[in-house]
XYZ file of N, CA and C in Angstrom:
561
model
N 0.857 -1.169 0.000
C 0.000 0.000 0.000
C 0.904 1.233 0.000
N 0.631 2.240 -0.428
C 1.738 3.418 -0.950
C 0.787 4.351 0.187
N 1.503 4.819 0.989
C 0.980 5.619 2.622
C 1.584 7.357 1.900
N 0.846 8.283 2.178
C 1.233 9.598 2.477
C 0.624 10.132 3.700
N 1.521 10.574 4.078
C 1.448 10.933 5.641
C 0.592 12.733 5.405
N 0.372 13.019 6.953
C -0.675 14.123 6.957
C -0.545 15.698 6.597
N 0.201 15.447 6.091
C 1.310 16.580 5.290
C 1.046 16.650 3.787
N 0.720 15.703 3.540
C 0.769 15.169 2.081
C 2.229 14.862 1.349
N 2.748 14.449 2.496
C 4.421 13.845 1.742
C 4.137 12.594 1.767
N 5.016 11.854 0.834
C 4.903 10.397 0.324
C 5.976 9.830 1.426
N 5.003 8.733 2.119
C 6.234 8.037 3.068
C 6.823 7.389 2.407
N 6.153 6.423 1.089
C 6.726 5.123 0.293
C 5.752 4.254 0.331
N 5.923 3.058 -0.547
C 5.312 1.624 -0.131
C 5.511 0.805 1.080
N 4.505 0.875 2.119
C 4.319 -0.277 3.337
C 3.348 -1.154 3.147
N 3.497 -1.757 4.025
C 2.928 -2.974 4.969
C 1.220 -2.396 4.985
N 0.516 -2.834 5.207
C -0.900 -2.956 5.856
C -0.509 -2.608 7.153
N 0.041 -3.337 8.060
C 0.132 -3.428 9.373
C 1.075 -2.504 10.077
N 2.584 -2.128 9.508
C 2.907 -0.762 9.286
C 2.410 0.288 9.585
N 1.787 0.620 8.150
C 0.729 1.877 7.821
C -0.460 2.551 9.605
N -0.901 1.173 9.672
C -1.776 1.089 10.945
C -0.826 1.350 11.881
N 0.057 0.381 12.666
C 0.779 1.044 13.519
C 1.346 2.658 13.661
N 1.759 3.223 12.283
C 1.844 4.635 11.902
C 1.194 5.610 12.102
N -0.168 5.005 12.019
C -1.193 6.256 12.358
C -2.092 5.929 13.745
N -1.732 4.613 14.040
C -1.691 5.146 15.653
C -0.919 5.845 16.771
N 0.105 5.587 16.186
C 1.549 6.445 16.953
C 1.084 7.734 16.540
N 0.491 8.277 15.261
C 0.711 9.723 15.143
C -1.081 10.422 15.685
N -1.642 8.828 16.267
C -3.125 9.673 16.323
C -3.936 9.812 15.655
N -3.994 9.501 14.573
C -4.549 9.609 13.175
C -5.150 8.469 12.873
N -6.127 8.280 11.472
C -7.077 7.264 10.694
C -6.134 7.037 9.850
N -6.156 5.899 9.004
C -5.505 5.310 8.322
C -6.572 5.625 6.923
N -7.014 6.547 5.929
C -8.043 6.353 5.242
C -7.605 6.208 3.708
N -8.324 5.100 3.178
C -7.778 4.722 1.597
C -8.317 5.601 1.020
N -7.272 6.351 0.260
C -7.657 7.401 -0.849
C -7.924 6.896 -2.251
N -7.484 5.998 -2.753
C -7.271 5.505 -3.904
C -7.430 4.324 -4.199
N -8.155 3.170 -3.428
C -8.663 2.186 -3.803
C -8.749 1.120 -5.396
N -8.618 1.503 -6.382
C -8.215 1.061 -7.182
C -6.674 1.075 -7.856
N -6.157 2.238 -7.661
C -4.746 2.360 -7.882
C -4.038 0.993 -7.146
N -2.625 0.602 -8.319
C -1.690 -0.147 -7.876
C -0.813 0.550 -7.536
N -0.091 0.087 -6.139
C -0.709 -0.325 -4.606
C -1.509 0.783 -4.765
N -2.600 0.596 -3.423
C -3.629 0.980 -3.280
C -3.106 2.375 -2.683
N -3.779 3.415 -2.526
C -3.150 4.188 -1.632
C -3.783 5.350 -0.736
N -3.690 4.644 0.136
C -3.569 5.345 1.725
C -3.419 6.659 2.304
N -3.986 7.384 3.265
C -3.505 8.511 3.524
C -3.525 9.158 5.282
N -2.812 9.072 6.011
C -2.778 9.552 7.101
C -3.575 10.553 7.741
N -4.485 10.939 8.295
C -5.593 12.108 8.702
C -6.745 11.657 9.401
N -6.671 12.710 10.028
C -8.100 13.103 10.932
C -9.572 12.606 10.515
N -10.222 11.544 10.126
C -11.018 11.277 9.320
C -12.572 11.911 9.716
N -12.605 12.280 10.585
C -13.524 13.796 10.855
C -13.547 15.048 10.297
N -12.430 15.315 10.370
C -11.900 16.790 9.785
C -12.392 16.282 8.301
N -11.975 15.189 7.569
C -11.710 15.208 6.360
C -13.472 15.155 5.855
N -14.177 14.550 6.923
C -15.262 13.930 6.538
C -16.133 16.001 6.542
N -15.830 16.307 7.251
C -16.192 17.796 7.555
C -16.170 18.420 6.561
N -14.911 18.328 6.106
C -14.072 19.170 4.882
C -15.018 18.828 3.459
N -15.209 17.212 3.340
C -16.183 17.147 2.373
C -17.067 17.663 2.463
N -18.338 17.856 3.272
C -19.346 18.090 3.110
C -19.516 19.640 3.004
N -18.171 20.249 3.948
C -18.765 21.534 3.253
C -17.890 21.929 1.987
N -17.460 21.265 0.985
C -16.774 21.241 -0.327
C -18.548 20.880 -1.036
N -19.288 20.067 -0.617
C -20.471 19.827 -1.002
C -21.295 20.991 -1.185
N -21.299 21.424 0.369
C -22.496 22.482 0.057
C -22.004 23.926 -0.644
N -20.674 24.070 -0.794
C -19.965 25.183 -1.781
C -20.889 24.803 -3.034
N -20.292 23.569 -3.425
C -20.717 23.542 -4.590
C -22.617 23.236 -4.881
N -23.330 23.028 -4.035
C -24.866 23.530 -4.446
C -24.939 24.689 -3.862
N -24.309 25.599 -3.345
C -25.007 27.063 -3.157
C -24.400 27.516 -4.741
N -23.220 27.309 -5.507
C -23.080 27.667 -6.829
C -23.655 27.019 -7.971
N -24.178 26.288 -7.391
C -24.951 25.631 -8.767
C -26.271 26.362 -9.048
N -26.810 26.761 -10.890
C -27.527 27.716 -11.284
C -28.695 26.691 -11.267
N -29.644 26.992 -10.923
C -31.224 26.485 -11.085
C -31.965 26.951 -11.978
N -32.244 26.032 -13.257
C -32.397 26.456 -13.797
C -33.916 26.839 -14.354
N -34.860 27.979 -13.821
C -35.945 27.822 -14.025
C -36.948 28.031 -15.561
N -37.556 26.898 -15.951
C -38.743 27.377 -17.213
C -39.483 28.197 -17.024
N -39.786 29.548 -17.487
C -40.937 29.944 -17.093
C -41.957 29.693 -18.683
N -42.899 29.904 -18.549
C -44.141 29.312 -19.443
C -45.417 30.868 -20.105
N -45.584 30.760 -21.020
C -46.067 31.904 -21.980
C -47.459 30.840 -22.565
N -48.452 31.272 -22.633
C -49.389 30.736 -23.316
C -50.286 31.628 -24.314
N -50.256 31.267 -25.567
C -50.951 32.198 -26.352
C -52.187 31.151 -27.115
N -53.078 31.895 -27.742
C -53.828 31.500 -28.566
C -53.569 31.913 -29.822
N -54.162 31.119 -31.177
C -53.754 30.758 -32.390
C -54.292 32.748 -32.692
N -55.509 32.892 -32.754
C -56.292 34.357 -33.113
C -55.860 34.931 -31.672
N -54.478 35.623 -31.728
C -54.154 36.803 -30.711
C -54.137 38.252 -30.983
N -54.913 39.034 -30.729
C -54.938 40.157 -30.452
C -53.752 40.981 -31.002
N -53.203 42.007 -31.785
C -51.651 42.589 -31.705
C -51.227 43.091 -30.643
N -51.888 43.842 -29.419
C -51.989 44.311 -28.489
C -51.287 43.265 -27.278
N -52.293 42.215 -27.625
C -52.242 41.138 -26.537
C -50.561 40.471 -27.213
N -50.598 40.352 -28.119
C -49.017 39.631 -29.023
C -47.837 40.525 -28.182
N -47.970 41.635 -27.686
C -47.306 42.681 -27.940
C -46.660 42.281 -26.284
N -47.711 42.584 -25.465
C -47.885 41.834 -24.085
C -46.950 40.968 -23.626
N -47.303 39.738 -24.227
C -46.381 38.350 -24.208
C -45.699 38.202 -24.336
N -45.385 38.957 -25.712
C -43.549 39.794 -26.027
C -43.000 39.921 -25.155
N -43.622 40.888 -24.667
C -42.222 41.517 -23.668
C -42.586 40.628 -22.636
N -43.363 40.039 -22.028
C -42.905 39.026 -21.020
C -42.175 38.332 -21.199
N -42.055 37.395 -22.394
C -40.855 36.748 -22.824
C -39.896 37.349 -22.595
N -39.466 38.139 -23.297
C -38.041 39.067 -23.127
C -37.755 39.329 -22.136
N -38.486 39.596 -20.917
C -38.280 40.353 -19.852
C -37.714 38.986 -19.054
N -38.283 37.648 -19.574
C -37.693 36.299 -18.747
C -36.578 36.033 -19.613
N -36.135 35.845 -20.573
C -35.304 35.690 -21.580
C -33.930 36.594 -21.103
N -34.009 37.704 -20.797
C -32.972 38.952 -20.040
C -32.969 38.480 -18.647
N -33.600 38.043 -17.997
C -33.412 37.292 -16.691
C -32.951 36.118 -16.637
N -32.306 35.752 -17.843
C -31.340 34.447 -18.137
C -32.853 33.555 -17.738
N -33.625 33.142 -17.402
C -34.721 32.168 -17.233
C -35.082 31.468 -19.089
N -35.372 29.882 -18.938
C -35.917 29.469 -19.994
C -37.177 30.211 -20.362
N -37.953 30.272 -21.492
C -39.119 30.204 -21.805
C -39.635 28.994 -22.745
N -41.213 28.498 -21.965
C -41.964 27.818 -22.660
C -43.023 28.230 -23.101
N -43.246 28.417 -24.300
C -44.276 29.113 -25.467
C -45.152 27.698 -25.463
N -46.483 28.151 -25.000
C -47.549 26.705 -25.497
C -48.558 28.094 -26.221
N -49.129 26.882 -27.305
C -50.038 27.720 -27.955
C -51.398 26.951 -28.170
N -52.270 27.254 -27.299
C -54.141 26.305 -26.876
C -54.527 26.516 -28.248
N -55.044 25.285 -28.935
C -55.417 25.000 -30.010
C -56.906 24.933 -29.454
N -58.216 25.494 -29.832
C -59.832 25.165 -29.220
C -60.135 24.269 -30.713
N -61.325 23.356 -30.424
C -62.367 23.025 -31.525
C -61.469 23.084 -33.029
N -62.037 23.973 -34.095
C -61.684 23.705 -35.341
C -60.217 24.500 -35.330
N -59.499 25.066 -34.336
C -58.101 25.396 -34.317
C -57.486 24.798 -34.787
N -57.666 23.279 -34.404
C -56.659 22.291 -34.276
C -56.495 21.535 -35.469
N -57.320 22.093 -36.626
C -57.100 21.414 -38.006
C -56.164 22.830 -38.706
N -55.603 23.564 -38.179
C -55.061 24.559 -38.655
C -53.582 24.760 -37.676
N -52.474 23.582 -38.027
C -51.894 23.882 -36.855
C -50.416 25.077 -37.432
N -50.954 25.403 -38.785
C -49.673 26.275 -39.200
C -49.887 27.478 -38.841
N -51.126 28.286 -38.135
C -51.302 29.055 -37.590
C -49.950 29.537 -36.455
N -50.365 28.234 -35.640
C -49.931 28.571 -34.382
C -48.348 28.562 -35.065
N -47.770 27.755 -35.706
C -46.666 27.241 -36.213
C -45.972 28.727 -36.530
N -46.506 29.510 -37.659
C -46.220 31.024 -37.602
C -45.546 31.804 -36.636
N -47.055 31.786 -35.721
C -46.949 32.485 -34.496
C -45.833 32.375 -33.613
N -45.202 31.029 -33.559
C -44.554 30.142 -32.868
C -42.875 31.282 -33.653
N -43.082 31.298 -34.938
C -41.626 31.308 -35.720
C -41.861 32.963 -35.345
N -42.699 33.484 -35.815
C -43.187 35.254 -35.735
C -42.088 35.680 -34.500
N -42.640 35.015 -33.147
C -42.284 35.476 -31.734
C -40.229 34.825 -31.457
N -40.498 33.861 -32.291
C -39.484 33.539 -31.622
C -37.785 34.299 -32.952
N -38.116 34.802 -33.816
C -37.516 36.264 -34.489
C -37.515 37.447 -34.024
N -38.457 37.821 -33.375
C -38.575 38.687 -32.738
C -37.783 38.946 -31.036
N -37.939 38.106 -30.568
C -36.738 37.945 -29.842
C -35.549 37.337 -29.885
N -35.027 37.503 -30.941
C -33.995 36.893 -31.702
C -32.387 37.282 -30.935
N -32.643 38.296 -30.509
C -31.612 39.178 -30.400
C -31.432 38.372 -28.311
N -32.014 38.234 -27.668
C -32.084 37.977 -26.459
C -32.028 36.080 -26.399
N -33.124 35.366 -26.979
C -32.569 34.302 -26.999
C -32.742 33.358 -27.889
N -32.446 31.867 -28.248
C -32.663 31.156 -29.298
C -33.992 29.713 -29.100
N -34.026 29.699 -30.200
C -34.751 28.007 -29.941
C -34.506 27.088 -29.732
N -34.707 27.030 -28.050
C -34.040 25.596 -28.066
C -34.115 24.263 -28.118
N -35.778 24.303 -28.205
C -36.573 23.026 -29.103
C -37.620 23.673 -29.644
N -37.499 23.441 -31.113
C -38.494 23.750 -32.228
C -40.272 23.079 -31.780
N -41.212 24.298 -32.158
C -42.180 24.104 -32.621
C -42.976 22.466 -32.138
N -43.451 21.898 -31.545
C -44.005 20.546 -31.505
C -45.564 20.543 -31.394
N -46.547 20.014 -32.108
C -47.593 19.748 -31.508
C -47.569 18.699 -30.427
N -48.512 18.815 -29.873
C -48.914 18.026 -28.280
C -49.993 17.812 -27.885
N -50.522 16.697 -28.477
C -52.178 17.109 -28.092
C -52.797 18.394 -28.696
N -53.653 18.687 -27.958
C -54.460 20.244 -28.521
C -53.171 21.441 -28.506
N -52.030 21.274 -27.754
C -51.030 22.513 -27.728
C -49.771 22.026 -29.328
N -49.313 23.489 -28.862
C -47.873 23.546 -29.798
C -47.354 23.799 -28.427
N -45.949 23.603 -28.499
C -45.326 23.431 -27.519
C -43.918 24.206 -28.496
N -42.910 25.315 -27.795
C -41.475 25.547 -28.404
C -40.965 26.200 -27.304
N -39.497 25.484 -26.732
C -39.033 26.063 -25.945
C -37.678 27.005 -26.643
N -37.654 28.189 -25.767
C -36.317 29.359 -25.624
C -35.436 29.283 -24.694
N -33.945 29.288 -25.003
C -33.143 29.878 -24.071
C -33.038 30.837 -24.313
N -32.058 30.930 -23.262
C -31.536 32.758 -22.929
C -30.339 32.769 -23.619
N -29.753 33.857 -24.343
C -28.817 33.863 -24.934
C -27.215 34.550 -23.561
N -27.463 35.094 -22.838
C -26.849 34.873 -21.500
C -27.450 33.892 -20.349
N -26.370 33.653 -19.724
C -26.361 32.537 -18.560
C -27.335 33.713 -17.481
N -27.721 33.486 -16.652
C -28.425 33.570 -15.063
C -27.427 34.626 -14.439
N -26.266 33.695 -14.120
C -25.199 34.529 -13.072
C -24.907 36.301 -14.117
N -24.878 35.535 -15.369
C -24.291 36.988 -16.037
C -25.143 38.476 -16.071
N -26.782 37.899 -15.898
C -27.915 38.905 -15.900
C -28.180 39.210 -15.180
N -27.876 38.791 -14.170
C -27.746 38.490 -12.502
C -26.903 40.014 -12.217
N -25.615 40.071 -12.851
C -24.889 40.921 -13.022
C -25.224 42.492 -13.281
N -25.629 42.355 -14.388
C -26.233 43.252 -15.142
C -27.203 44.118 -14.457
N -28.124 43.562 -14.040
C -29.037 43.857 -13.464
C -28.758 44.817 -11.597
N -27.699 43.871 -11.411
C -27.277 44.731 -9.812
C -26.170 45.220 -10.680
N -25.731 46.171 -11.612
C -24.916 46.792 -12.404
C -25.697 48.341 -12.698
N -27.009 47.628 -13.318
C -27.649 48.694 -14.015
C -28.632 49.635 -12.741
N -28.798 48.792 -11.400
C -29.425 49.374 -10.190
C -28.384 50.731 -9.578
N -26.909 49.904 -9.318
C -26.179 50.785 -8.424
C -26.000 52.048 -8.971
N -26.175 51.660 -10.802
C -25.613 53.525 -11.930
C -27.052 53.944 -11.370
N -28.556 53.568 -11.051
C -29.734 54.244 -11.415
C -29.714 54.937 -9.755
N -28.890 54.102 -9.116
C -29.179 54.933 -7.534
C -28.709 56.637 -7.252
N -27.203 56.281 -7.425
C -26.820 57.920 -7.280
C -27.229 59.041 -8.324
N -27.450 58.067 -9.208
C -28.665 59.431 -10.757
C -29.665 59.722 -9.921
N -30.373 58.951 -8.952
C -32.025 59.252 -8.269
C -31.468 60.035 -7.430
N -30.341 60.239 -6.423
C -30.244 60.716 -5.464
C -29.624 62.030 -5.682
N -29.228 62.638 -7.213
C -28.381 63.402 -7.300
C -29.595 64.406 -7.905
N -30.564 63.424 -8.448
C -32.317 64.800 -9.385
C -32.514 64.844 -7.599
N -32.608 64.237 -6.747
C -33.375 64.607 -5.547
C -32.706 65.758 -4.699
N -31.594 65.830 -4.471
C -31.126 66.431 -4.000
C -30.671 67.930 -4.184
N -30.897 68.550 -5.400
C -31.493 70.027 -5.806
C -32.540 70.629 -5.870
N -33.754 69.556 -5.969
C -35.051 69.937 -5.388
C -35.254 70.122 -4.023
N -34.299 69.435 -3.101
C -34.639 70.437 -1.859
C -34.047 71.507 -1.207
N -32.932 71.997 -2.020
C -32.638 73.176 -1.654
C -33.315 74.196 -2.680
N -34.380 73.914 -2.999
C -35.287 75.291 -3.802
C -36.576 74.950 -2.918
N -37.094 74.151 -2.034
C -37.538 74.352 -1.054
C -37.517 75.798 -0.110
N -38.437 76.198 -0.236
C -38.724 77.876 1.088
C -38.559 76.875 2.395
N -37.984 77.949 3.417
C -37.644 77.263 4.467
C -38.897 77.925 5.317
């Protein structure tokens, strides 16, 4: 078994029984790091500490991990321009918030023998936000729906950015119009 001691220096190849005697003299767990490697290999330490050390190496890594949420848009085949206009920018406004979008489009009664309608509609919207994000599964019927999902053309963390970027410039602009209006205040 190939032992590195709690330092992380290489003692060499020992014994099984060695190794153990070693890390009782020094106080220590004897814990196999490398289990498949020829010789196997071993490592001298605190197997608390280490067991510690993992878990919060664990929870580092899910407080950085991005979640990634769908949010969902539903239109009808005969929409309104007004109402088109609406949805738009909800999209976009989730699309700039790094969030997926899912576009379903409710097919009613004789809709549903007309599915290039929605199919349009589907291509119309998703050009139109062209510039923010892409398609990232085309167009599908589904039953009575069309179904097309969007990404975001930035990641989460990056809009994330942006966004507490574009707050901190809008704060001292608010505080700097406020602050000449009250010295034209009569006392």
């Amino acid at each position: 078994m190939r032992l590195v001691g709690p330092n992380g220096e290489q003692v060499g190849i020992v014994r099984v029984e060695d190794a153990l005697r070693l890390a009782a003299e020094a106080d220590l767990d004897l814990v196999e790091v490398a289990p498949m490697a020829k010789p196997p290999v071993a490592k001298l330490m605190d197997y608390g500490k280490f067991k510690y050390e993992a878990a919060v190496k664990a929870r580092e890594a899910r407080k950085n991990q991005v979640n990634t949420v769908i949010k969902e848009i539903k239109l009808r085949p005969k929409i309104d321009p007004h109402d088109y206009g609406t949805k738009k920018g909800h999209v976009e406004r989730f699309l700039s918030a790094g969030d997926k979008v899912k576009v379903t489009i409710m097919f009613r009664g004789r809709e549903q023998s007309r599915p290039e309608l929605g199919f349009r509609l589907l291509q119309k919207l998703a050009e139109d936000v062209a510039d923010l994000g892409f398609v990232e599964s085309s167009p599908k019927q589904d039953g009575r729906n069309m179904v097309m999902v969007l990404g975001p053309t930035k990641k989460k963390a990056e809009a994330r950015a942006e966004n507490r970027r574009r707050r901190e410039q809008q704060e001292p602009a608010q505080a700097a119009d406020a602050a000449p209006s009250e010295q034209n205040q009569p006392a």
